Amino acid sequence: MPEMKQLYTDILHYLDQSLAEDPVHEWILQETRRRGFPEIQITPLQGRLLRMLTQALGARRVLEIGTLGGYSGVWIACGLPPEGKLITLDVNERHADLARESFRRAGVVDKVEMHVGPALETLATLTLDEPLDMAFIDADKGNNRRYFDWAVEHMRPGGLVLVDNVLMNGRVLRADGSGTMHEIAAFNRYVLERFGEHANVIPFFKASEDNLDGMLMVRLPNGQDACV
């Protein structure tokens, strides 16, 4: 098993060296560290996945809950067409300041609608000009279900809802009857039981944290699916 972990770490290093990254992404990581913000952003491979999914869907409206410094938001916004819109929510004004600069540097500021404040309060008053095509949820884990249900309610048929940090280095496997791990495990069961074959979980390893985590993905049925 240790040999397998080292092999996977080497593979990630190989991919980091092989796949070009926009200098803006590196600047966001450096600035996040310099400002003393939590370094809990997604990995570059996850970012590439978000951008490709945004493009593959032909997404025009994407909701992001948990902006932080704008790292994931830049990936998503870069996958949107010129008339597309990323609606991103964060509770922290200092995070939002960095995110605004990140979006400006990436040249996507005109595609971004940012809201600062508790996400549930923002969602309660948020008005959409058209249904969502995709949502990415990466915020306080105890509210995952409420965020998820709101996104599903406002999502077009065939849209995607993604939720990060659903494995937590395997701690959800040993979740007891209370606490964050229990809440995440209960949320996972809720989604997987409700959506069945329309749901999937992709594991990701963050070598810098020695942390195996995962992203949950749900594609909403569109009435034309062969399997139910």
Tab-separated table of C-alpha atoms in Angstrom:
chain	number	residue	atom	x	y	z
A	1	MET	CA	0.000	0.000	0.000
A	2	PRO	CA	2.757	2.599	0.743
A	3	GLU	CA	4.264	1.792	-2.655
A	4	MET	CA	0.904	2.427	-4.315
A	5	LYS	CA	0.571	5.810	-2.583
A	6	GLN	CA	4.039	6.809	-3.771
A	7	LEU	CA	3.186	5.693	-7.290
A	8	TYR	CA	0.020	7.790	-7.261
A	9	THR	CA	1.944	10.787	-5.902
A	10	ASP	CA	4.516	10.363	-8.691
A	11	ILE	CA	1.711	10.223	-11.262
A	12	LEU	CA	0.209	13.449	-9.932
A	13	HIS	CA	3.628	15.099	-10.088
A	14	TYR	CA	3.996	13.884	-13.679
A	15	LEU	CA	0.602	15.344	-14.585
A	16	ASP	CA	1.442	18.639	-12.871
A	17	GLN	CA	4.578	18.859	-14.991
A	18	SER	CA	2.818	17.787	-18.192
A	19	LEU	CA	-0.387	19.817	-18.098
A	20	ALA	CA	0.069	23.535	-18.645
A	21	GLU	CA	-1.463	25.830	-16.021
A	22	ASP	CA	-2.493	29.439	-16.492
A	23	PRO	CA	-0.214	31.758	-14.447
A	24	VAL	CA	-3.354	33.245	-12.871
A	25	HIS	CA	-4.027	29.990	-11.051
A	26	GLU	CA	-0.532	29.955	-9.585
A	27	TRP	CA	-0.929	33.597	-8.554
A	28	ILE	CA	-4.162	32.768	-6.711
A	29	LEU	CA	-2.455	29.961	-4.801
A	30	GLN	CA	0.468	32.170	-3.855
A	31	GLU	CA	-1.776	35.057	-2.833
A	32	THR	CA	-4.003	32.732	-0.799
A	33	ARG	CA	-0.929	31.638	1.142
A	34	ARG	CA	0.403	35.184	1.511
A	35	ARG	CA	-2.876	36.476	2.940
A	36	GLY	CA	-3.110	33.627	5.409
A	37	PHE	CA	-6.315	32.194	3.946
A	38	PRO	CA	-7.020	28.459	4.280
A	39	GLU	CA	-5.346	26.534	1.457
A	40	ILE	CA	-8.334	24.297	0.816
A	41	GLN	CA	-8.937	24.989	-2.859
A	42	ILE	CA	-9.521	22.200	-5.339
A	43	THR	CA	-6.655	20.543	-7.199
A	44	PRO	CA	-5.639	21.584	-10.739
A	45	LEU	CA	-7.042	18.278	-12.054
A	46	GLN	CA	-10.381	19.055	-10.450
A	47	GLY	CA	-10.238	22.530	-11.932
A	48	ARG	CA	-9.668	21.115	-15.399
A	49	LEU	CA	-12.627	18.803	-14.876
A	50	LEU	CA	-14.878	21.706	-13.884
A	51	ARG	CA	-13.846	23.702	-16.936
A	52	MET	CA	-14.354	20.759	-19.295
A	53	LEU	CA	-17.763	19.922	-17.801
A	54	THR	CA	-18.811	23.556	-18.157
A	55	GLN	CA	-17.776	23.483	-21.803
A	56	ALA	CA	-19.268	20.057	-22.519
A	57	LEU	CA	-22.622	21.108	-21.091
A	58	GLY	CA	-22.614	24.302	-23.076
A	59	ALA	CA	-23.378	25.876	-19.696
A	60	ARG	CA	-24.629	29.452	-19.531
A	61	ARG	CA	-25.531	29.690	-15.841
A	62	VAL	CA	-23.382	28.112	-13.126
A	63	LEU	CA	-23.794	28.473	-9.367
A	64	GLU	CA	-20.767	28.192	-7.083
A	65	ILE	CA	-21.212	28.058	-3.308
A	66	GLY	CA	-17.852	28.744	-1.673
A	67	THR	CA	-15.758	31.251	-3.639
A	68	LEU	CA	-12.689	31.468	-1.384
A	69	GLY	CA	-9.981	33.177	-3.487
A	70	GLY	CA	-11.607	32.478	-6.838
A	71	TYR	CA	-9.459	29.492	-7.814
A	72	SER	CA	-12.301	27.148	-8.776
A	73	GLY	CA	-14.376	30.059	-10.035
A	74	VAL	CA	-11.721	31.020	-12.580
A	75	TRP	CA	-11.679	27.471	-13.943
A	76	ILE	CA	-15.466	27.514	-14.317
A	77	ALA	CA	-15.723	31.022	-15.734
A	78	CYS	CA	-13.072	30.223	-18.349
A	79	GLY	CA	-15.334	27.445	-19.599
A	80	LEU	CA	-18.348	29.732	-20.026
A	81	PRO	CA	-19.277	31.459	-23.296
A	82	PRO	CA	-18.999	35.271	-23.454
A	83	GLU	CA	-22.652	35.656	-22.440
A	84	GLY	CA	-22.357	33.069	-19.632
A	85	LYS	CA	-22.598	33.855	-15.939
A	86	LEU	CA	-20.947	32.382	-12.852
A	87	ILE	CA	-22.966	33.210	-9.732
A	88	THR	CA	-20.586	32.720	-6.823
A	89	LEU	CA	-21.292	32.999	-3.085
A	90	ASP	CA	-18.978	33.417	-0.108
A	91	VAL	CA	-19.500	34.534	3.463
A	92	ASN	CA	-16.116	36.249	3.857
A	93	GLU	CA	-15.486	39.738	2.448
A	94	ARG	CA	-11.701	39.271	2.570
A	95	HIS	CA	-12.013	36.146	0.451
A	96	ALA	CA	-14.256	38.063	-1.940
A	97	ASP	CA	-11.640	40.824	-2.327
A	98	LEU	CA	-9.070	38.277	-3.469
A	99	ALA	CA	-11.599	36.569	-5.734
A	100	ARG	CA	-12.472	39.840	-7.453
A	101	GLU	CA	-8.793	40.411	-8.218
A	102	SER	CA	-8.476	36.811	-9.423
A	103	PHE	CA	-11.396	37.193	-11.818
A	104	ARG	CA	-9.985	40.486	-13.085
A	105	ARG	CA	-6.549	38.981	-13.724
A	106	ALA	CA	-8.119	36.014	-15.519
A	107	GLY	CA	-10.149	38.323	-17.765
A	108	VAL	CA	-13.490	36.828	-16.710
A	109	VAL	CA	-14.802	39.529	-14.376
A	110	ASP	CA	-17.665	40.348	-16.774
A	111	LYS	CA	-18.896	36.764	-16.468
A	112	VAL	CA	-19.037	36.773	-12.649
A	113	GLU	CA	-21.831	37.791	-10.301
A	114	MET	CA	-20.533	37.702	-6.729
A	115	HIS	CA	-22.584	37.696	-3.536
A	116	VAL	CA	-21.061	38.101	-0.068
A	117	GLY	CA	-22.935	36.849	2.987
A	118	PRO	CA	-24.318	33.624	4.476
A	119	ALA	CA	-25.123	31.421	1.491
A	120	LEU	CA	-28.543	30.274	2.684
A	121	GLU	CA	-29.614	33.891	3.153
A	122	THR	CA	-28.338	34.773	-0.303
A	123	LEU	CA	-30.105	31.811	-1.901
A	124	ALA	CA	-33.370	32.797	-0.216
A	125	THR	CA	-33.411	36.069	-2.175
A	126	LEU	CA	-31.469	35.094	-5.307
A	127	THR	CA	-33.314	35.578	-8.584
A	128	LEU	CA	-32.182	33.695	-11.687
A	129	ASP	CA	-32.845	34.934	-15.198
A	130	GLU	CA	-32.740	31.350	-16.477
A	131	PRO	CA	-32.317	27.863	-14.940
A	132	LEU	CA	-28.909	26.687	-13.827
A	133	ASP	CA	-26.901	24.360	-16.040
A	134	MET	CA	-24.411	23.382	-13.334
A	135	ALA	CA	-23.670	23.958	-9.661
A	136	PHE	CA	-20.463	23.444	-7.694
A	137	ILE	CA	-20.840	23.225	-3.907
A	138	ASP	CA	-17.710	23.588	-1.777
A	139	ALA	CA	-18.638	25.391	1.414
A	140	ASP	CA	-19.641	24.559	5.004
A	141	LYS	CA	-20.381	20.847	4.896
A	142	GLY	CA	-23.215	20.855	7.409
A	143	ASN	CA	-25.406	22.711	4.912
A	144	ASN	CA	-24.598	20.481	1.925
A	145	ARG	CA	-28.110	19.059	1.719
A	146	ARG	CA	-29.795	22.455	1.771
A	147	TYR	CA	-27.415	23.807	-0.857
A	148	PHE	CA	-27.869	20.693	-2.958
A	149	ASP	CA	-31.662	20.743	-2.783
A	150	TRP	CA	-31.742	24.430	-3.785
A	151	ALA	CA	-29.499	23.729	-6.757
A	152	VAL	CA	-31.599	20.774	-7.883
A	153	GLU	CA	-34.784	22.829	-7.629
A	154	HIS	CA	-33.317	25.515	-9.888
A	155	MET	CA	-31.460	23.225	-12.313
A	156	ARG	CA	-32.496	22.450	-15.875
A	157	PRO	CA	-33.107	18.805	-16.842
A	158	GLY	CA	-29.785	17.212	-17.718
A	159	GLY	CA	-27.845	19.697	-15.594
A	160	LEU	CA	-25.027	18.782	-13.222
A	161	VAL	CA	-24.642	19.294	-9.485
A	162	LEU	CA	-21.170	18.696	-8.027
A	163	VAL	CA	-20.232	18.606	-4.348
A	164	ASP	CA	-16.618	18.519	-3.170
A	165	ASN	CA	-15.132	16.859	-0.068
A	166	VAL	CA	-17.463	13.891	0.320
A	167	LEU	CA	-14.829	11.320	1.402
A	168	MET	CA	-12.627	13.344	3.781
A	169	ASN	CA	-9.642	10.982	3.651
A	170	GLY	CA	-11.922	8.052	4.488
A	171	ARG	CA	-13.196	9.537	7.742
A	172	VAL	CA	-16.795	9.305	6.498
A	173	LEU	CA	-16.396	5.517	6.651
A	174	ARG	CA	-15.990	5.724	10.427
A	175	ALA	CA	-18.508	8.490	11.086
A	176	ASP	CA	-20.286	8.182	14.424
A	177	GLY	CA	-23.697	9.554	15.352
A	178	SER	CA	-22.767	13.220	15.394
A	179	GLY	CA	-20.392	15.801	13.984
A	180	THR	CA	-19.294	16.850	10.534
A	181	MET	CA	-18.282	13.397	9.300
A	182	HIS	CA	-21.684	12.018	10.253
A	183	GLU	CA	-23.384	14.868	8.383
A	184	ILE	CA	-21.307	14.267	5.250
A	185	ALA	CA	-21.947	10.510	5.370
A	186	ALA	CA	-25.687	11.123	5.784
A	187	PHE	CA	-25.642	13.578	2.873
A	188	ASN	CA	-23.863	11.057	0.658
A	189	ARG	CA	-26.483	8.413	1.446
A	190	TYR	CA	-29.279	10.884	0.779
A	191	VAL	CA	-27.968	11.787	-2.679
A	192	LEU	CA	-26.892	8.316	-3.790
A	193	GLU	CA	-30.180	6.737	-2.706
A	194	ARG	CA	-32.241	9.488	-4.317
A	195	PHE	CA	-30.465	9.669	-7.663
A	196	GLY	CA	-29.089	6.132	-8.072
A	197	GLU	CA	-27.529	5.650	-11.496
A	198	HIS	CA	-27.560	9.380	-12.122
A	199	ALA	CA	-24.953	9.877	-9.368
A	200	ASN	CA	-21.238	9.135	-9.150
A	201	VAL	CA	-18.253	9.916	-6.906
A	202	ILE	CA	-14.777	10.592	-8.310
A	203	PRO	CA	-11.902	10.204	-5.812
A	204	PHE	CA	-9.101	12.772	-5.886
A	205	PHE	CA	-5.822	12.723	-3.984
A	206	LYS	CA	-4.253	15.959	-2.748
A	207	ALA	CA	-0.605	15.054	-2.291
A	208	SER	CA	0.276	18.238	-0.372
A	209	GLU	CA	-2.213	17.226	2.333
A	210	ASP	CA	-1.804	13.426	2.019
A	211	ASN	CA	-5.571	13.491	1.666
A	212	LEU	CA	-7.810	11.240	-0.419
A	213	ASP	CA	-11.094	13.004	-0.979
A	214	GLY	CA	-13.828	12.911	-3.569
A	215	MET	CA	-16.258	14.909	-5.651
A	216	LEU	CA	-19.865	13.792	-5.861
A	217	MET	CA	-21.567	14.342	-9.217
A	218	VAL	CA	-25.259	14.166	-10.066
A	219	ARG	CA	-26.740	14.561	-13.528
A	220	LEU	CA	-30.404	15.434	-13.313
A	221	PRO	CA	-32.663	13.188	-15.402
A	222	ASN	CA	-33.923	14.812	-18.592
A	223	GLY	CA	-36.773	12.478	-19.518
A	224	GLN	CA	-34.806	10.858	-22.307
A	225	ASP	CA	-32.513	8.612	-20.267
A	226	ALA	CA	-32.575	4.948	-21.252
A	227	CYS	CA	-31.869	3.764	-17.695
A	228	VAL	CA	-33.780	4.846	-14.602
